[in-house]
Amino acid sequence: MQLPPTENTHVGKRTPIKVFVMTGPESSGIVAFKRIVSGKDTYEGYSWEIFEKVSKMPEIAKKYDFHITFSDPGFTNYEEVIDKIQQGHYDLGIAGFLQTAGREDKVDFTAINKIDSNAIFHVDDESEYGLFVTTIQSIGNIIFVIFLLGILLGVLLYFGNPGRMRKMGVTNKKEFFMKSIIAGIASMFGEFGYIAEEATLSYRGIFIATLIMVIAFVTLLYVQAKLTAALIEKKISSDANEYRLTKGVVLGHEGYAVARKIQAEGVNIKFIKDHTNDELFDLYMKNTDKYDGVALSYCDGYPYLTIYPQLRASIGFGNEPSGFPVRETRRELLGDLNTAILKLRDDGTLKTLCEKYFGKMSHASNFPTCSLS
């Protein structure tokens, strides 16, 4: 957690810089969000921490005096901020501003600090049958291998701990062999009772039982990881063609570049004014029969995949560079900020911050957020 950069008392020696920081709830992925610690307001967030670290660099701190204005929580009109920077109300904006051609005509942008994807977040209408097919496609071969491995472990149990035969009260070796095979297969599917309860208490018996349970446990963890990864990749589609508009309307923020970008792809966007991300998703989730989804940058919207497990993100609408907008008359500030951001990239700080806030997206191999660092 970071406190707002403190102002230097020697104001006259430094250039005053008016900074506008966009804030929102913690559920928003890009903007700064506030927490109260020991009675004091503290802020966190990817863009905020970059600015906080840059502002504390000696070469920046001794040269500039940052006067910070925080937005109302959930404010989403990025275009309005761009216009105010162009008009001189502010010198610098802190949030995940996408660098579009229209914005480049109004303001300058710092060095890129991340790459974001244009996305539509929509209810996952995947059927139970579809999930079953995904599961079989992902781990069907593994299940076959597990079955064979279970048989091998059963054979190991049969020859490695023959004392189990007496403990089980079995006199027929064929019956004992089949029970050992069943115990081996069952252990590979998480049932360890046959192994643990009927193991002999000799060192050999304990070793064989422990070995089989360890092998089965590690294999189960691997299968669960493979299945989870497959279902997540299914949830995050990289192919825009997999997304089909059925109601004809996608919700988007007014003044939000991603919504306009997706509109340019031929999607009918209904622009909503003065809504936070939370409110926009709430509107969509209550009206899934009327709307096809919500248009947001993936970094801005990915936390909602956890809040609403039935959501899915289609990200096949292009990737966009993101930086901080700077007033065109502040060229010296722009150069200093660029140098500072590049230092953060070179020393690994940018990568660390990116993984801190967006590391949960690492399962999406086609998502480029942290590729700059």
Tab-separated table of C-alpha atoms in Angstrom:
chain	number	residue	atom	x	y	z
A	1	MET	CA	0.000	0.000	0.000
A	2	GLN	CA	1.230	3.474	-0.861
A	3	LEU	CA	0.541	6.891	0.595
A	4	PRO	CA	0.027	9.827	-1.784
A	5	PRO	CA	3.366	11.460	-2.708
A	6	THR	CA	4.109	14.185	-0.175
A	7	GLU	CA	4.600	17.747	-1.358
A	8	ASN	CA	7.997	19.393	-0.987
A	9	THR	CA	7.968	22.457	1.262
A	10	HIS	CA	10.317	24.274	-1.143
A	11	VAL	CA	7.563	24.821	-3.675
A	12	GLY	CA	9.203	27.819	-5.291
A	13	LYS	CA	12.161	25.752	-6.436
A	14	ARG	CA	10.101	23.259	-8.370
A	15	THR	CA	7.678	23.306	-11.269
A	16	PRO	CA	4.070	22.777	-10.140
A	17	ILE	CA	2.348	19.931	-12.000
A	18	LYS	CA	-1.411	19.373	-11.831
A	19	VAL	CA	-2.157	15.644	-11.737
A	20	PHE	CA	-5.556	13.982	-12.171
A	21	VAL	CA	-5.792	10.449	-10.734
A	22	MET	CA	-8.732	8.253	-11.690
A	23	THR	CA	-10.046	6.151	-8.820
A	24	GLY	CA	-12.530	3.353	-8.421
A	25	PRO	CA	-13.367	0.253	-6.399
A	26	GLU	CA	-10.822	-2.507	-5.924
A	27	SER	CA	-12.845	-4.596	-8.372
A	28	SER	CA	-11.643	-2.314	-11.188
A	29	GLY	CA	-8.372	-3.596	-12.548
A	30	ILE	CA	-6.574	-0.432	-13.677
A	31	VAL	CA	-7.463	2.645	-11.657
A	32	ALA	CA	-6.299	3.566	-8.158
A	33	PHE	CA	-8.429	2.416	-5.253
A	34	LYS	CA	-8.487	3.779	-1.728
A	35	ARG	CA	-8.068	2.019	1.581
A	36	ILE	CA	-8.062	3.480	5.064
A	37	VAL	CA	-5.166	2.297	7.219
A	38	SER	CA	-4.727	3.649	10.750
A	39	GLY	CA	-7.174	6.421	9.947
A	40	LYS	CA	-5.281	7.564	6.845
A	41	ASP	CA	-6.226	7.272	3.190
A	42	THR	CA	-3.838	5.064	1.243
A	43	TYR	CA	-3.968	4.151	-2.424
A	44	GLU	CA	-3.103	1.097	-4.470
A	45	GLY	CA	-3.336	0.208	-8.139
A	46	TYR	CA	-1.004	-0.487	-11.047
A	47	SER	CA	-0.986	3.015	-12.564
A	48	TRP	CA	-0.878	4.689	-9.151
A	49	GLU	CA	2.140	2.694	-7.984
A	50	ILE	CA	4.030	3.533	-11.171
A	51	PHE	CA	3.372	7.228	-10.582
A	52	GLU	CA	4.222	6.922	-6.886
A	53	LYS	CA	7.587	5.315	-7.643
A	54	VAL	CA	8.378	7.773	-10.433
A	55	SER	CA	7.479	10.802	-8.306
A	56	LYS	CA	9.888	9.676	-5.580
A	57	MET	CA	12.873	9.347	-7.890
A	58	PRO	CA	15.380	12.061	-6.848
A	59	GLU	CA	15.650	13.535	-10.337
A	60	ILE	CA	11.850	13.903	-10.457
A	61	ALA	CA	11.165	14.883	-6.831
A	62	LYS	CA	13.646	17.771	-6.836
A	63	LYS	CA	12.297	19.173	-10.087
A	64	TYR	CA	8.495	18.898	-9.885
A	65	ASP	CA	5.835	19.666	-7.291
A	66	PHE	CA	2.841	17.400	-7.936
A	67	HIS	CA	-0.603	18.740	-6.997
A	68	ILE	CA	-2.942	15.750	-7.041
A	69	THR	CA	-6.670	15.708	-7.704
A	70	PHE	CA	-8.478	12.404	-7.238
A	71	SER	CA	-11.591	11.638	-9.258
A	72	ASP	CA	-14.867	10.541	-7.762
A	73	PRO	CA	-14.713	6.757	-7.211
A	74	GLY	CA	-15.762	4.900	-10.341
A	75	PHE	CA	-15.385	7.856	-12.732
A	76	THR	CA	-14.878	6.363	-16.210
A	77	ASN	CA	-14.971	9.198	-18.757
A	78	TYR	CA	-11.380	9.014	-19.976
A	79	GLU	CA	-12.132	11.266	-22.937
A	80	GLU	CA	-13.238	14.064	-20.631
A	81	VAL	CA	-9.900	13.849	-18.818
A	82	ILE	CA	-8.026	14.011	-22.128
A	83	ASP	CA	-9.962	17.155	-23.055
A	84	LYS	CA	-9.229	18.781	-19.695
A	85	ILE	CA	-5.524	18.042	-20.058
A	86	GLN	CA	-5.576	19.580	-23.532
A	87	GLN	CA	-7.342	22.656	-22.142
A	88	GLY	CA	-4.783	23.060	-19.357
A	89	HIS	CA	-6.912	22.075	-16.371
A	90	TYR	CA	-4.384	19.304	-15.694
A	91	ASP	CA	-0.847	18.497	-16.825
A	92	LEU	CA	-0.840	14.740	-16.284
A	93	GLY	CA	-3.402	11.925	-16.062
A	94	ILE	CA	-2.869	8.739	-14.066
A	95	ALA	CA	-4.861	5.671	-15.147
A	96	GLY	CA	-4.849	3.136	-17.983
A	97	PHE	CA	-5.254	5.572	-20.884
A	98	LEU	CA	-5.166	3.889	-24.285
A	99	GLN	CA	-3.158	5.702	-26.948
A	100	THR	CA	-5.570	6.326	-29.803
A	101	ALA	CA	-4.991	8.508	-32.848
A	102	GLY	CA	-7.652	10.966	-31.709
A	103	ARG	CA	-6.052	11.352	-28.308
A	104	GLU	CA	-2.568	11.743	-29.786
A	105	ASP	CA	-3.881	14.835	-31.596
A	106	LYS	CA	-4.821	16.391	-28.244
A	107	VAL	CA	-2.099	15.345	-25.798
A	108	ASP	CA	1.271	13.631	-25.606
A	109	PHE	CA	1.699	10.185	-24.075
A	110	THR	CA	4.465	8.820	-21.890
A	111	ALA	CA	6.342	5.628	-22.693
A	112	ILE	CA	4.041	2.601	-22.779
A	113	ASN	CA	3.660	0.909	-19.395
A	114	LYS	CA	1.407	-1.966	-20.482
A	115	ILE	CA	-0.518	-3.396	-23.423
A	116	ASP	CA	-4.219	-4.009	-22.955
A	117	SER	CA	-6.797	-5.945	-24.966
A	118	ASN	CA	-10.189	-4.739	-26.146
A	119	ALA	CA	-12.748	-7.149	-24.740
A	120	ILE	CA	-16.423	-7.954	-24.452
A	121	PHE	CA	-17.458	-9.507	-21.149
A	122	HIS	CA	-20.568	-11.602	-21.525
A	123	VAL	CA	-22.445	-14.436	-19.867
A	124	ASP	CA	-20.952	-17.800	-20.679
A	125	ASP	CA	-23.709	-19.719	-22.405
A	126	GLU	CA	-21.576	-22.842	-22.632
A	127	SER	CA	-23.798	-25.878	-22.128
A	128	GLU	CA	-23.057	-28.689	-19.691
A	129	TYR	CA	-22.446	-30.872	-22.714
A	130	GLY	CA	-19.906	-28.368	-24.020
A	131	LEU	CA	-18.058	-28.378	-20.707
A	132	PHE	CA	-18.078	-32.177	-20.762
A	133	VAL	CA	-16.572	-32.165	-24.250
A	134	THR	CA	-13.910	-29.684	-23.130
A	135	THR	CA	-13.084	-31.905	-20.168
A	136	ILE	CA	-12.782	-35.044	-22.280
A	137	GLN	CA	-10.681	-33.266	-24.907
A	138	SER	CA	-8.361	-31.907	-22.238
A	139	ILE	CA	-7.803	-34.922	-20.018
A	140	GLY	CA	-9.214	-37.885	-21.961
A	141	ASN	CA	-5.753	-39.246	-22.745
A	142	ILE	CA	-4.626	-38.543	-19.200
A	143	ILE	CA	-7.526	-40.580	-17.783
A	144	PHE	CA	-6.394	-43.539	-19.894
A	145	VAL	CA	-2.840	-43.153	-18.575
A	146	ILE	CA	-4.185	-42.903	-15.012
A	147	PHE	CA	-6.071	-46.164	-15.511
A	148	LEU	CA	-2.931	-47.940	-16.728
A	149	LEU	CA	-0.859	-46.440	-13.925
A	150	GLY	CA	-3.468	-47.657	-11.437
A	151	ILE	CA	-3.077	-51.196	-12.768
A	152	LEU	CA	0.713	-50.959	-12.430
A	153	LEU	CA	0.386	-49.686	-8.867
A	154	GLY	CA	-1.976	-52.578	-8.153
A	155	VAL	CA	0.646	-55.028	-9.416
A	156	LEU	CA	3.244	-53.284	-7.231
A	157	LEU	CA	0.897	-53.617	-4.274
A	158	TYR	CA	0.318	-57.313	-5.013
A	159	PHE	CA	3.992	-58.257	-5.153
A	160	GLY	CA	5.316	-55.577	-2.786
A	161	ASN	CA	3.039	-56.236	0.177
A	162	PRO	CA	1.759	-59.826	0.056
A	163	GLY	CA	0.997	-59.646	3.780
A	164	ARG	CA	-2.150	-57.714	2.892
A	165	MET	CA	-3.666	-61.007	1.719
A	166	ARG	CA	-3.759	-62.399	5.249
A	167	LYS	CA	-4.990	-59.103	6.726
A	168	MET	CA	-7.832	-58.961	4.198
A	169	GLY	CA	-8.844	-62.531	5.020
A	170	VAL	CA	-8.451	-63.615	1.389
A	171	THR	CA	-7.224	-67.140	0.662
A	172	ASN	CA	-7.453	-67.118	-3.120
A	173	LYS	CA	-4.437	-65.510	-4.820
A	174	LYS	CA	-6.459	-64.600	-7.907
A	175	GLU	CA	-8.999	-62.774	-5.761
A	176	PHE	CA	-6.171	-61.029	-3.891
A	177	PHE	CA	-4.590	-59.992	-7.203
A	178	MET	CA	-7.857	-58.485	-8.496
A	179	LYS	CA	-8.458	-56.654	-5.207
A	180	SER	CA	-4.924	-55.231	-5.421
A	181	ILE	CA	-5.578	-54.008	-8.970
A	182	ILE	CA	-8.849	-52.383	-7.875
A	183	ALA	CA	-7.068	-50.729	-4.938
A	184	GLY	CA	-4.385	-49.357	-7.291
A	185	ILE	CA	-6.939	-47.941	-9.730
A	186	ALA	CA	-9.063	-46.495	-6.911
A	187	SER	CA	-6.035	-44.725	-5.442
A	188	MET	CA	-5.425	-42.957	-8.762
A	189	PHE	CA	-8.922	-41.495	-8.520
A	190	GLY	CA	-8.458	-40.285	-4.947
A	191	GLU	CA	-9.712	-43.259	-2.939
A	192	PHE	CA	-6.910	-44.207	-0.539
A	193	GLY	CA	-8.962	-46.256	1.925
A	194	TYR	CA	-8.170	-49.577	0.258
A	195	ILE	CA	-4.459	-48.772	0.494
A	196	ALA	CA	-4.196	-47.270	3.982
A	197	GLU	CA	-6.643	-49.433	5.923
A	198	GLU	CA	-5.386	-52.768	4.637
A	199	ALA	CA	-1.639	-52.070	4.642
A	200	THR	CA	0.525	-54.220	6.884
A	201	LEU	CA	2.444	-52.442	9.622
A	202	SER	CA	5.829	-53.688	8.434
A	203	TYR	CA	8.354	-51.184	7.105
A	204	ARG	CA	7.868	-52.647	3.654
A	205	GLY	CA	4.093	-52.397	3.855
A	206	ILE	CA	4.191	-48.807	5.086
A	207	PHE	CA	6.679	-47.836	2.369
A	208	ILE	CA	4.629	-49.411	-0.433
A	209	ALA	CA	1.377	-47.810	0.787
A	210	THR	CA	2.998	-44.382	1.179
A	211	LEU	CA	4.669	-44.573	-2.234
A	212	ILE	CA	1.401	-45.425	-3.976
A	213	MET	CA	-0.514	-42.636	-2.212
A	214	VAL	CA	2.169	-40.043	-3.045
A	215	ILE	CA	2.185	-41.052	-6.727
A	216	ALA	CA	-1.616	-40.940	-6.854
A	217	PHE	CA	-1.811	-37.582	-5.038
A	218	VAL	CA	0.729	-35.863	-7.314
A	219	THR	CA	-1.017	-37.253	-10.389
A	220	LEU	CA	-4.383	-35.953	-9.163
A	221	LEU	CA	-2.917	-32.470	-8.663
A	222	TYR	CA	-1.561	-32.532	-12.210
A	223	VAL	CA	-4.899	-33.597	-13.677
A	224	GLN	CA	-6.758	-30.892	-11.744
A	225	ALA	CA	-4.297	-28.255	-12.976
A	226	LYS	CA	-4.686	-29.398	-16.588
A	227	LEU	CA	-8.467	-29.339	-16.352
A	228	THR	CA	-8.530	-25.916	-14.673
A	229	ALA	CA	-6.247	-24.470	-17.346
A	230	ALA	CA	-8.412	-25.930	-20.111
A	231	LEU	CA	-11.623	-24.502	-18.658
A	232	ILE	CA	-10.024	-21.079	-18.145
A	233	GLU	CA	-8.762	-21.017	-21.734
A	234	LYS	CA	-12.293	-21.912	-22.776
A	235	LYS	CA	-13.601	-19.019	-20.707
A	236	ILE	CA	-11.140	-16.529	-22.215
A	237	SER	CA	-11.576	-16.733	-25.964
A	238	SER	CA	-8.846	-15.361	-28.215
A	239	ASP	CA	-10.970	-15.680	-31.316
A	240	ALA	CA	-13.484	-12.906	-31.925
A	241	ASN	CA	-15.425	-15.185	-34.242
A	242	GLU	CA	-16.368	-17.346	-31.253
A	243	TYR	CA	-18.453	-14.462	-29.933
A	244	ARG	CA	-21.846	-14.058	-31.550
A	245	LEU	CA	-24.167	-11.098	-31.015
A	246	THR	CA	-27.661	-12.392	-30.333
A	247	LYS	CA	-29.425	-9.355	-28.827
A	248	GLY	CA	-27.583	-6.825	-30.970
A	249	VAL	CA	-26.437	-4.415	-28.226
A	250	VAL	CA	-23.302	-4.252	-26.056
A	251	LEU	CA	-23.018	-1.819	-23.140
A	252	GLY	CA	-20.098	0.617	-22.996
A	253	HIS	CA	-19.004	3.710	-21.103
A	254	GLU	CA	-19.390	7.106	-22.727
A	255	GLY	CA	-15.929	8.561	-23.347
A	256	TYR	CA	-14.283	5.124	-23.183
A	257	ALA	CA	-11.857	4.319	-26.016
A	258	VAL	CA	-12.334	0.551	-25.946
A	259	ALA	CA	-16.082	0.883	-26.493
A	260	ARG	CA	-15.451	3.034	-29.571
A	261	LYS	CA	-12.791	0.630	-30.849
A	262	ILE	CA	-15.175	-2.307	-30.603
A	263	GLN	CA	-17.903	-0.201	-32.206
A	264	ALA	CA	-15.540	0.311	-35.149
A	265	GLU	CA	-15.426	-3.495	-35.476
A	266	GLY	CA	-19.143	-3.392	-36.302
A	267	VAL	CA	-20.535	-4.030	-32.818
A	268	ASN	CA	-23.591	-1.998	-31.818
A	269	ILE	CA	-22.561	-0.204	-28.617
A	270	LYS	CA	-25.044	1.472	-26.291
A	271	PHE	CA	-23.026	4.204	-24.577
A	272	ILE	CA	-23.945	4.679	-20.920
A	273	LYS	CA	-23.141	7.953	-19.150
A	274	ASP	CA	-21.995	8.384	-15.552
A	275	HIS	CA	-21.856	4.697	-14.652
A	276	THR	CA	-19.061	2.983	-12.755
A	277	ASN	CA	-17.795	-0.417	-13.878
A	278	ASP	CA	-19.722	-1.995	-11.005
A	279	GLU	CA	-22.921	-0.270	-12.104
A	280	LEU	CA	-22.399	-1.191	-15.749
A	281	PHE	CA	-21.944	-4.871	-14.927
A	282	ASP	CA	-24.905	-4.754	-12.562
A	283	LEU	CA	-27.044	-3.310	-15.367
A	284	TYR	CA	-25.898	-6.031	-17.747
A	285	MET	CA	-26.309	-8.933	-15.325
A	286	LYS	CA	-29.890	-7.847	-14.599
A	287	ASN	CA	-30.669	-7.565	-18.321
A	288	THR	CA	-28.829	-10.391	-20.070
A	289	ASP	CA	-31.977	-10.924	-22.109
A	290	LYS	CA	-31.561	-7.420	-23.600
A	291	TYR	CA	-27.788	-6.944	-23.914
A	292	ASP	CA	-24.935	-9.023	-25.282
A	293	GLY	CA	-22.268	-7.902	-22.834
A	294	VAL	CA	-20.020	-5.109	-21.573
A	295	ALA	CA	-17.203	-3.528	-23.598
A	296	LEU	CA	-14.118	-2.860	-21.458
A	297	SER	CA	-10.377	-3.216	-21.649
A	298	TYR	CA	-9.411	-6.628	-20.338
A	299	CYS	CA	-7.293	-5.195	-17.500
A	300	ASP	CA	-10.231	-3.050	-16.423
A	301	GLY	CA	-12.744	-5.867	-16.494
A	302	TYR	CA	-10.936	-9.084	-15.644
A	303	PRO	CA	-11.734	-8.940	-11.872
A	304	TYR	CA	-15.409	-9.345	-12.778
A	305	LEU	CA	-14.696	-12.850	-14.093
A	306	THR	CA	-14.274	-13.798	-10.444
A	307	ILE	CA	-17.161	-11.700	-9.155
A	308	TYR	CA	-19.490	-13.225	-11.770
A	309	PRO	CA	-18.295	-16.814	-12.448
A	310	GLN	CA	-20.747	-17.157	-15.332
A	311	LEU	CA	-18.979	-14.383	-17.259
A	312	ARG	CA	-16.679	-15.023	-20.171
A	313	ALA	CA	-14.288	-12.615	-21.903
A	314	SER	CA	-13.845	-12.482	-25.672
A	315	ILE	CA	-10.601	-10.621	-26.391
A	316	GLY	CA	-10.237	-11.006	-30.129
A	317	PHE	CA	-10.786	-7.298	-30.834
A	318	GLY	CA	-7.189	-6.080	-30.881
A	319	ASN	CA	-4.571	-4.936	-28.384
A	320	GLU	CA	-3.822	-1.338	-27.415
A	321	PRO	CA	-0.764	0.408	-25.876
A	322	SER	CA	-1.375	2.296	-22.656
A	323	GLY	CA	0.458	5.226	-21.066
A	324	PHE	CA	-0.087	8.459	-19.149
A	325	PRO	CA	-1.406	11.518	-21.052
A	326	VAL	CA	0.693	14.689	-20.678
A	327	ARG	CA	-0.202	18.244	-21.681
A	328	GLU	CA	1.579	19.115	-24.923
A	329	THR	CA	3.231	22.206	-23.417
A	330	ARG	CA	4.939	20.025	-20.776
A	331	ARG	CA	7.578	18.545	-23.069
A	332	GLU	CA	10.314	18.580	-20.398
A	333	LEU	CA	8.032	16.722	-17.998
A	334	LEU	CA	7.247	14.212	-20.740
A	335	GLY	CA	10.929	13.511	-21.336
A	336	ASP	CA	11.660	13.087	-17.636
A	337	LEU	CA	8.695	10.761	-17.132
A	338	ASN	CA	9.728	8.666	-20.127
A	339	THR	CA	13.232	8.259	-18.735
A	340	ALA	CA	11.856	7.295	-15.325
A	341	ILE	CA	9.376	4.750	-16.727
A	342	LEU	CA	12.082	3.160	-18.869
A	343	LYS	CA	14.223	2.800	-15.743
A	344	LEU	CA	11.370	0.969	-14.047
A	345	ARG	CA	11.142	-1.304	-17.058
A	346	ASP	CA	14.889	-1.972	-17.155
A	347	ASP	CA	15.293	-2.766	-13.448
A	348	GLY	CA	12.299	-5.128	-13.388
A	349	THR	CA	10.053	-2.933	-11.237
A	350	LEU	CA	7.437	-2.639	-13.974
A	351	LYS	CA	7.325	-6.406	-14.363
A	352	THR	CA	6.958	-6.879	-10.605
A	353	LEU	CA	4.060	-4.418	-10.457
A	354	CYS	CA	2.429	-5.971	-13.503
A	355	GLU	CA	2.555	-9.440	-11.998
A	356	LYS	CA	1.260	-8.083	-8.684
A	357	TYR	CA	-1.898	-6.673	-10.245
A	358	PHE	CA	-2.329	-8.788	-13.371
A	359	GLY	CA	-0.491	-12.010	-12.523
A	360	LYS	CA	-3.771	-13.880	-12.323
A	361	MET	CA	-4.081	-13.458	-16.068
A	362	SER	CA	-0.914	-15.429	-16.783
A	363	HIS	CA	-3.064	-18.406	-17.799
A	364	ALA	CA	-4.116	-16.486	-20.902
A	365	SER	CA	-1.004	-17.149	-22.986
A	366	ASN	CA	-2.182	-14.829	-25.745
A	367	PHE	CA	-2.662	-11.876	-23.389
A	368	PRO	CA	0.221	-9.361	-23.671
A	369	THR	CA	-0.149	-7.198	-20.535
A	370	CYS	CA	3.288	-7.781	-19.022
A	371	SER	CA	5.141	-8.390	-22.283
A	372	LEU	CA	6.839	-4.963	-22.157
A	373	SER	CA	8.843	-5.802	-19.052
